[in-house]
PDB file of C-alpha atoms and ligand atoms in Angstrom:
ATOM      1  CA  MET A   1      37.482  25.431 146.632  1.00 84.00           C
ATOM      2  CA  ALA A   2      39.583  26.682 144.055  1.00 90.00           C
ATOM      3  CA  ARG A   3      41.438  29.927 144.933  1.00 95.00           C
ATOM      4  CA  TYR A   4      41.188  32.794 142.269  1.00 97.00           C
ATOM      5  CA  GLY A   5      43.605  35.669 141.651  1.00 98.00           C
ATOM      6  CA  ILE A   6      43.700  38.396 139.684  1.00 98.00           C
ATOM      7  CA  TYR A   7      46.706  39.582 137.774  1.00 98.00           C
ATOM      8  CA  PRO A   8      45.827  43.491 136.746  1.00 98.00           C
ATOM      9  CA  GLY A   9      48.106  45.655 134.749  1.00 97.00           C
ATOM     10  CA  SER A  10      49.056  47.639 131.743  1.00 97.00           C
ATOM     11  CA  PHE A  11      50.761  44.792 129.845  1.00 98.00           C
ATOM     12  CA  ASP A  12      51.717  47.444 126.948  1.00 98.00           C
ATOM     13  CA  PRO A  13      53.028  44.470 126.137  1.00 98.00           C
ATOM     14  CA  LEU A  14      53.473  41.473 127.976  1.00 98.00           C
ATOM     15  CA  THR A  15      57.309  41.113 129.273  1.00 97.00           C
ATOM     16  CA  ASN A  16      58.894  37.944 130.334  1.00 96.00           C
ATOM     17  CA  GLY A  17      58.720  40.109 133.982  1.00 95.00           C
ATOM     18  CA  HIS A  18      55.364  39.739 133.725  1.00 96.00           C
ATOM     19  CA  LEU A  19      55.044  35.971 132.661  1.00 96.00           C
ATOM     20  CA  ALA A  20      57.528  35.205 135.480  1.00 94.00           C
ATOM     21  CA  ILE A  21      55.038  36.882 137.960  1.00 95.00           C
ATOM     22  CA  ILE A  22      52.117  34.714 136.481  1.00 96.00           C
ATOM     23  CA  GLN A  23      54.296  31.601 136.995  1.00 94.00           C
ATOM     24  CA  ARG A  24      54.832  32.188 140.630  1.00 94.00           C
ATOM     25  CA  GLY A  25      51.041  33.424 141.008  1.00 96.00           C
ATOM     26  CA  LEU A  26      50.242  30.173 139.937  1.00 96.00           C
ATOM     27  CA  LYS A  27      51.781  28.598 142.930  1.00 96.00           C
ATOM     28  CA  LEU A  28      49.460  30.689 144.728  1.00 96.00           C
ATOM     29  CA  PHE A  29      46.614  30.234 143.249  1.00 97.00           C
ATOM     30  CA  ASP A  30      44.398  27.707 141.245  1.00 97.00           C
ATOM     31  CA  ARG A  31      43.016  29.966 139.087  1.00 97.00           C
ATOM     32  CA  LEU A  32      44.425  33.418 137.896  1.00 98.00           C
ATOM     33  CA  VAL A  33      42.700  36.110 135.835  1.00 98.00           C
ATOM     34  CA  VAL A  34      45.139  38.255 133.856  1.00 98.00           C
ATOM     35  CA  ALA A  35      43.229  41.566 133.433  1.00 98.00           C
ATOM     36  CA  VAL A  36      44.126  44.097 131.355  1.00 98.00           C
ATOM     37  CA  ALA A  37      43.525  47.414 131.899  1.00 97.00           C
ATOM     38  CA  ASN A  38      41.987  49.483 129.157  1.00 96.00           C
ATOM     39  CA  ASN A  39      42.941  53.149 129.813  1.00 87.00           C
ATOM     40  CA  PRO A  40      43.199  54.904 126.020  1.00 81.00           C
ATOM     41  CA  GLN A  41      43.968  58.214 128.029  1.00 85.00           C
ATOM     42  CA  LYS A  42      47.525  56.610 128.465  1.00 86.00           C
ATOM     43  CA  LYS A  43      47.777  56.359 124.920  1.00 91.00           C
ATOM     44  CA  PRO A  44      48.877  52.803 124.636  1.00 95.00           C
ATOM     45  CA  LEU A  45      51.092  51.026 121.914  1.00 96.00           C
ATOM     46  CA  PHE A  46      48.831  47.931 121.819  1.00 97.00           C
ATOM     47  CA  THR A  47      45.051  48.394 122.171  1.00 96.00           C
ATOM     48  CA  ALA A  48      43.864  46.303 124.790  1.00 96.00           C
ATOM     49  CA  GLU A  49      42.371  43.925 122.509  1.00 97.00           C
ATOM     50  CA  GLU A  50      45.734  43.256 121.246  1.00 97.00           C
ATOM     51  CA  ARG A  51      47.439  43.136 124.574  1.00 98.00           C
ATOM     52  CA  LYS A  52      44.934  40.725 125.692  1.00 97.00           C
ATOM     53  CA  GLY A  53      45.641  38.612 122.416  1.00 97.00           C
ATOM     54  CA  LEU A  54      49.465  38.623 122.968  1.00 98.00           C
ATOM     55  CA  ILE A  55      48.855  37.353 126.626  1.00 98.00           C
ATOM     56  CA  ALA A  56      46.849  34.674 125.886  1.00 97.00           C
ATOM     57  CA  GLU A  57      49.211  33.556 123.061  1.00 97.00           C
ATOM     58  CA  ALA A  58      52.199  33.622 125.332  1.00 97.00           C
ATOM     59  CA  VAL A  59      50.507  31.377 128.065  1.00 96.00           C
ATOM     60  CA  GLY A  60      49.515  29.334 125.686  1.00 88.00           C
ATOM     61  CA  ASN A  61      46.466  26.972 126.615  1.00 83.00           C
ATOM     62  CA  ASP A  62      46.983  26.938 130.085  1.00 93.00           C
ATOM     63  CA  PRO A  63      43.334  26.333 131.545  1.00 94.00           C
ATOM     64  CA  ARG A  64      44.784  27.626 134.750  1.00 97.00           C
ATOM     65  CA  VAL A  65      44.687  31.224 133.204  1.00 97.00           C
ATOM     66  CA  GLU A  66      42.000  33.390 131.942  1.00 97.00           C
ATOM     67  CA  VAL A  67      43.134  36.558 129.980  1.00 98.00           C
ATOM     68  CA  ASP A  68      40.171  39.814 130.280  1.00 98.00           C
ATOM     69  CA  GLN A  69      40.211  43.023 130.109  1.00 97.00           C
ATOM     70  CA  PHE A  70      38.424  45.699 132.035  1.00 97.00           C
ATOM     71  CA  ASP A  71      37.733  49.589 131.986  1.00 96.00           C
ATOM     72  CA  GLY A  72      37.481  51.874 135.494  1.00 94.00           C
ATOM     73  CA  LEU A  73      38.258  51.047 138.386  1.00 95.00           C
ATOM     74  CA  LEU A  74      40.081  47.596 139.719  1.00 96.00           C
ATOM     75  CA  VAL A  75      37.592  47.362 142.553  1.00 97.00           C
ATOM     76  CA  ASP A  76      34.428  47.480 140.564  1.00 96.00           C
ATOM     77  CA  TYR A  77      35.752  44.498 138.098  1.00 97.00           C
ATOM     78  CA  VAL A  78      36.914  42.762 141.333  1.00 97.00           C
ATOM     79  CA  ARG A  79      33.821  42.719 142.973  1.00 96.00           C
ATOM     80  CA  ARG A  80      31.625  41.998 139.587  1.00 96.00           C
ATOM     81  CA  ARG A  81      33.966  39.063 139.193  1.00 96.00           C
ATOM     82  CA  GLY A  82      33.782  38.073 143.296  1.00 95.00           C
ATOM     83  CA  ILE A  83      37.509  37.790 143.346  1.00 96.00           C
ATOM     84  CA  HIS A  84      38.952  38.621 146.813  1.00 94.00           C
ATOM     85  CA  THR A  85      42.775  38.712 145.897  1.00 97.00           C
ATOM     86  CA  VAL A  86      45.021  40.828 143.807  1.00 97.00           C
ATOM     87  CA  LEU A  87      48.448  39.709 142.615  1.00 98.00           C
ATOM     88  CA  ARG A  88      51.038  42.205 141.707  1.00 96.00           C
ATOM     89  CA  GLY A  89      54.722  42.010 141.075  1.00 94.00           C
ATOM     90  CA  LEU A  90      57.760  44.199 142.658  1.00 92.00           C
ATOM     91  CA  ARG A  91      60.886  44.823 140.893  1.00 89.00           C
ATOM     92  CA  ALA A  92      62.722  47.271 143.288  1.00 80.00           C
ATOM     93  CA  VAL A  93      62.356  49.242 146.074  1.00 81.00           C
ATOM     94  CA  SER A  94      61.198  51.576 143.654  1.00 80.00           C
ATOM     95  CA  ASP A  95      58.010  50.088 142.978  1.00 87.00           C
ATOM     96  CA  PHE A  96      57.034  49.815 146.606  1.00 90.00           C
ATOM     97  CA  GLU A  97      55.923  52.904 147.173  1.00 91.00           C
ATOM     98  CA  TYR A  98      53.220  53.057 144.181  1.00 92.00           C
ATOM     99  CA  GLU A  99      52.367  49.429 144.947  1.00 93.00           C
ATOM    100  CA  PHE A 100      51.618  50.313 148.805  1.00 94.00           C
ATOM    101  CA  GLN A 101      49.456  53.004 147.831  1.00 94.00           C
ATOM    102  CA  LEU A 102      47.454  51.452 145.301  1.00 94.00           C
ATOM    103  CA  ALA A 103      47.267  48.693 147.750  1.00 95.00           C
ATOM    104  CA  ASN A 104      45.716  50.865 150.382  1.00 95.00           C
ATOM    105  CA  MET A 105      43.661  52.887 147.897  1.00 95.00           C
ATOM    106  CA  ASN A 106      42.198  49.813 146.532  1.00 94.00           C
ATOM    107  CA  ARG A 107      41.465  48.044 150.324  1.00 94.00           C
ATOM    108  CA  LYS A 108      40.121  51.280 151.340  1.00 95.00           C
ATOM    109  CA  LEU A 109      37.454  51.599 148.304  1.00 96.00           C
ATOM    110  CA  LEU A 110      37.036  47.810 148.980  1.00 95.00           C
ATOM    111  CA  PRO A 111      37.943  46.376 152.743  1.00 95.00           C
ATOM    112  CA  ASP A 112      37.654  42.796 151.469  1.00 92.00           C
ATOM    113  CA  LEU A 113      40.121  42.949 148.946  1.00 95.00           C
ATOM    114  CA  GLU A 114      43.778  41.851 149.873  1.00 95.00           C
ATOM    115  CA  SER A 115      46.701  42.351 147.918  1.00 96.00           C
ATOM    116  CA  VAL A 116      49.836  40.265 147.634  1.00 96.00           C
ATOM    117  CA  PHE A 117      53.294  40.525 146.107  1.00 95.00           C
ATOM    118  CA  VAL A 118      55.509  38.354 144.769  1.00 94.00           C
ATOM    119  CA  MET A 119      59.138  39.137 143.372  1.00 89.00           C
ATOM    120  CA  THR A 120      60.998  38.578 140.159  1.00 82.00           C
ATOM    121  CA  GLY A 121      64.388  36.960 140.307  1.00 79.00           C
ATOM    122  CA  GLU A 122      67.658  38.390 138.924  1.00 82.00           C
ATOM    123  CA  ASP A 123      66.795  38.057 135.677  1.00 88.00           C
ATOM    124  CA  TYR A 124      63.725  40.244 134.945  1.00 90.00           C
ATOM    125  CA  PHE A 125      64.317  42.889 137.686  1.00 88.00           C
ATOM    126  CA  PHE A 126      65.229  45.823 135.134  1.00 90.00           C
ATOM    127  CA  VAL A 127      62.458  44.844 132.780  1.00 94.00           C
ATOM    128  CA  THR A 128      59.851  47.352 132.550  1.00 95.00           C
ATOM    129  CA  ALA A 129      57.157  47.414 129.715  1.00 96.00           C
ATOM    130  CA  GLN A 130      57.949  50.877 129.423  1.00 95.00           C
ATOM    131  CA  LEU A 131      61.665  50.445 128.647  1.00 95.00           C
ATOM    132  CA  VAL A 132      60.637  47.491 126.424  1.00 97.00           C
ATOM    133  CA  ARG A 133      58.401  49.915 124.377  1.00 96.00           C
ATOM    134  CA  GLU A 134      61.169  52.680 123.982  1.00 95.00           C
ATOM    135  CA  VAL A 135      64.317  50.092 123.249  1.00 95.00           C
ATOM    136  CA  ALA A 136      61.764  48.736 120.468  1.00 95.00           C
ATOM    137  CA  THR A 137      61.172  52.053 119.241  1.00 94.00           C
ATOM    138  CA  PHE A 138      64.501  52.838 118.113  1.00 92.00           C
ATOM    139  CA  GLY A 139      65.277  49.283 116.704  1.00 90.00           C
ATOM    140  CA  GLY A 140      66.752  47.647 119.837  1.00 92.00           C
ATOM    141  CA  ASP A 141      66.967  44.101 120.299  1.00 92.00           C
ATOM    142  CA  VAL A 142      63.910  42.812 123.005  1.00 94.00           C
ATOM    143  CA  SER A 143      64.014  39.153 122.226  1.00 92.00           C
ATOM    144  CA  GLY A 144      64.864  37.385 125.810  1.00 92.00           C
ATOM    145  CA  LEU A 145      63.113  40.494 127.896  1.00 96.00           C
ATOM    146  CA  VAL A 146      59.407  39.493 125.919  1.00 97.00           C
ATOM    147  CA  PRO A 147      57.897  36.599 124.688  1.00 97.00           C
ATOM    148  CA  PRO A 148      58.880  35.477 121.251  1.00 97.00           C
ATOM    149  CA  ASN A 149      54.972  36.432 119.783  1.00 97.00           C
ATOM    150  CA  VAL A 150      55.548  39.883 121.496  1.00 97.00           C
ATOM    151  CA  ALA A 151      58.634  40.642 120.072  1.00 96.00           C
ATOM    152  CA  ALA A 152      56.991  39.732 116.573  1.00 95.00           C
ATOM    153  CA  GLY A 153      53.881  41.983 117.631  1.00 96.00           C
ATOM    154  CA  LEU A 154      56.369  45.058 118.354  1.00 96.00           C
ATOM    155  CA  VAL A 155      58.266  44.674 114.986  1.00 94.00           C
ATOM    156  CA  ARG A 156      54.950  44.175 113.097  1.00 93.00           C
ATOM    157  CA  LYS A 157      53.961  47.474 115.168  1.00 93.00           C
ATOM    158  CA  LEU A 158      56.762  49.604 114.932  1.00 92.00           C
ATOM    159  CA  GLY A 159      58.144  48.303 111.849  1.00 80.00           C
ATOM    160  CA  GLY A 160      57.976  51.813 109.805  1.00 52.00           C
ATOM    161  CA  ARG A 161      59.034  53.671 113.173  1.00 50.00           C
ATOM    162  CA  LYS A 162      62.659  53.041 113.220  1.00 47.00           C
ATOM    163  CA  PRO A 163      65.013  55.848 113.326  1.00 44.00           C
TER     164      PRO A 163
HETATM  165  P1  LIG B 201      54.972  47.753 133.798  1.00 73.54           P
HETATM  166  O1  LIG B 201      54.986  48.489 135.173  1.00 73.54           O
HETATM  167  O2  LIG B 201      56.041  47.206 133.089  1.00 73.54           O
HETATM  168  O3  LIG B 201      54.517  49.042 133.015  1.00 73.54           O
HETATM  169  P2  LIG B 201      52.353  47.164 134.523  1.00 73.54           P
HETATM  170  O4  LIG B 201      51.934  48.338 134.774  1.00 73.54           O
HETATM  171  O5  LIG B 201      51.813  46.143 133.467  1.00 73.54           O
HETATM  172  O6  LIG B 201      53.548  47.015 133.991  1.00 73.54           O
HETATM  173  O7  LIG B 201      52.569  45.975 135.822  1.00 73.54           O
HETATM  174  C1  LIG B 201      51.779  45.034 136.300  1.00 73.54           C
HETATM  175  C2  LIG B 201      52.047  44.565 137.587  1.00 73.54           C
HETATM  176  O8  LIG B 201      53.342  43.660 137.356  1.00 73.54           O
HETATM  177  C3  LIG B 201      52.648  45.686 138.533  1.00 73.54           C
HETATM  178  O9  LIG B 201      52.683  45.260 139.892  1.00 73.54           O
HETATM  179  C4  LIG B 201      54.222  45.536 138.307  1.00 73.54           C
HETATM  180  O10 LIG B 201      55.188  46.081 139.352  1.00 73.54           O
HETATM  181  C5  LIG B 201      54.504  43.917 137.568  1.00 73.54           C
HETATM  182  N1  LIG B 201      55.725  44.089 137.085  1.00 73.54           N
HETATM  183  C6  LIG B 201      56.157  44.443 135.800  1.00 73.54           C
HETATM  184  N2  LIG B 201      57.325  44.174 135.460  1.00 73.54           N
HETATM  185  C7  LIG B 201      57.781  43.334 136.499  1.00 73.54           C
HETATM  186  C8  LIG B 201      59.060  42.408 136.456  1.00 73.54           C
HETATM  187  N3  LIG B 201      60.013  42.407 135.478  1.00 73.54           N
HETATM  188  N4  LIG B 201      59.414  42.308 137.838  1.00 73.54           N
HETATM  189  C9  LIG B 201      58.323  42.018 138.497  1.00 73.54           C
HETATM  190  N5  LIG B 201      57.167  42.281 138.725  1.00 73.54           N
HETATM  191  C10 LIG B 201      56.789  43.132 137.466  1.00 73.54           C
END
């Protein structure tokens, strides 16, 4: 029986840190659903549809990866999909507290749900989507931190916003 995992996040935008987690996740799961959280209240830079497209392009056509989006609670989405394991990444100690709260809240809402965590290597531990957005907004070079299609997407999106 194929083992399914779900990797949820904002992915606004996808970074090489996220990609590293996806690659590691594929060592644990046969199939991975990368699920873009659609939360317009967060005022994302890229729409959920755009974020989904960038991820699909960056992972190529790996048949083991499915890219989807969801609204509302993650537990409702995983229940609908019949998936029981959530994959998350840990960068540093600073991620731990939030991830610990989230994992416990999710388990409270859906006792069957297990969260597993993998850590990125030293290459990407400092990469956050928020920092990438900020650096790109001010015209900084983010190639090397994001896949090439995301770097191009950032230029398209922020082209007119450089100081
Ligand atoms: P971010 O925290 O960068 O805004 P998300 O909210 O989309 O991104 O994060 C989804 C998951 O990926 C979270 O578990 C987050 O800790 C993890 N993650 C994001 N960037 C990295 C990275 N560079 N290394 C390891 N995990 C990461």
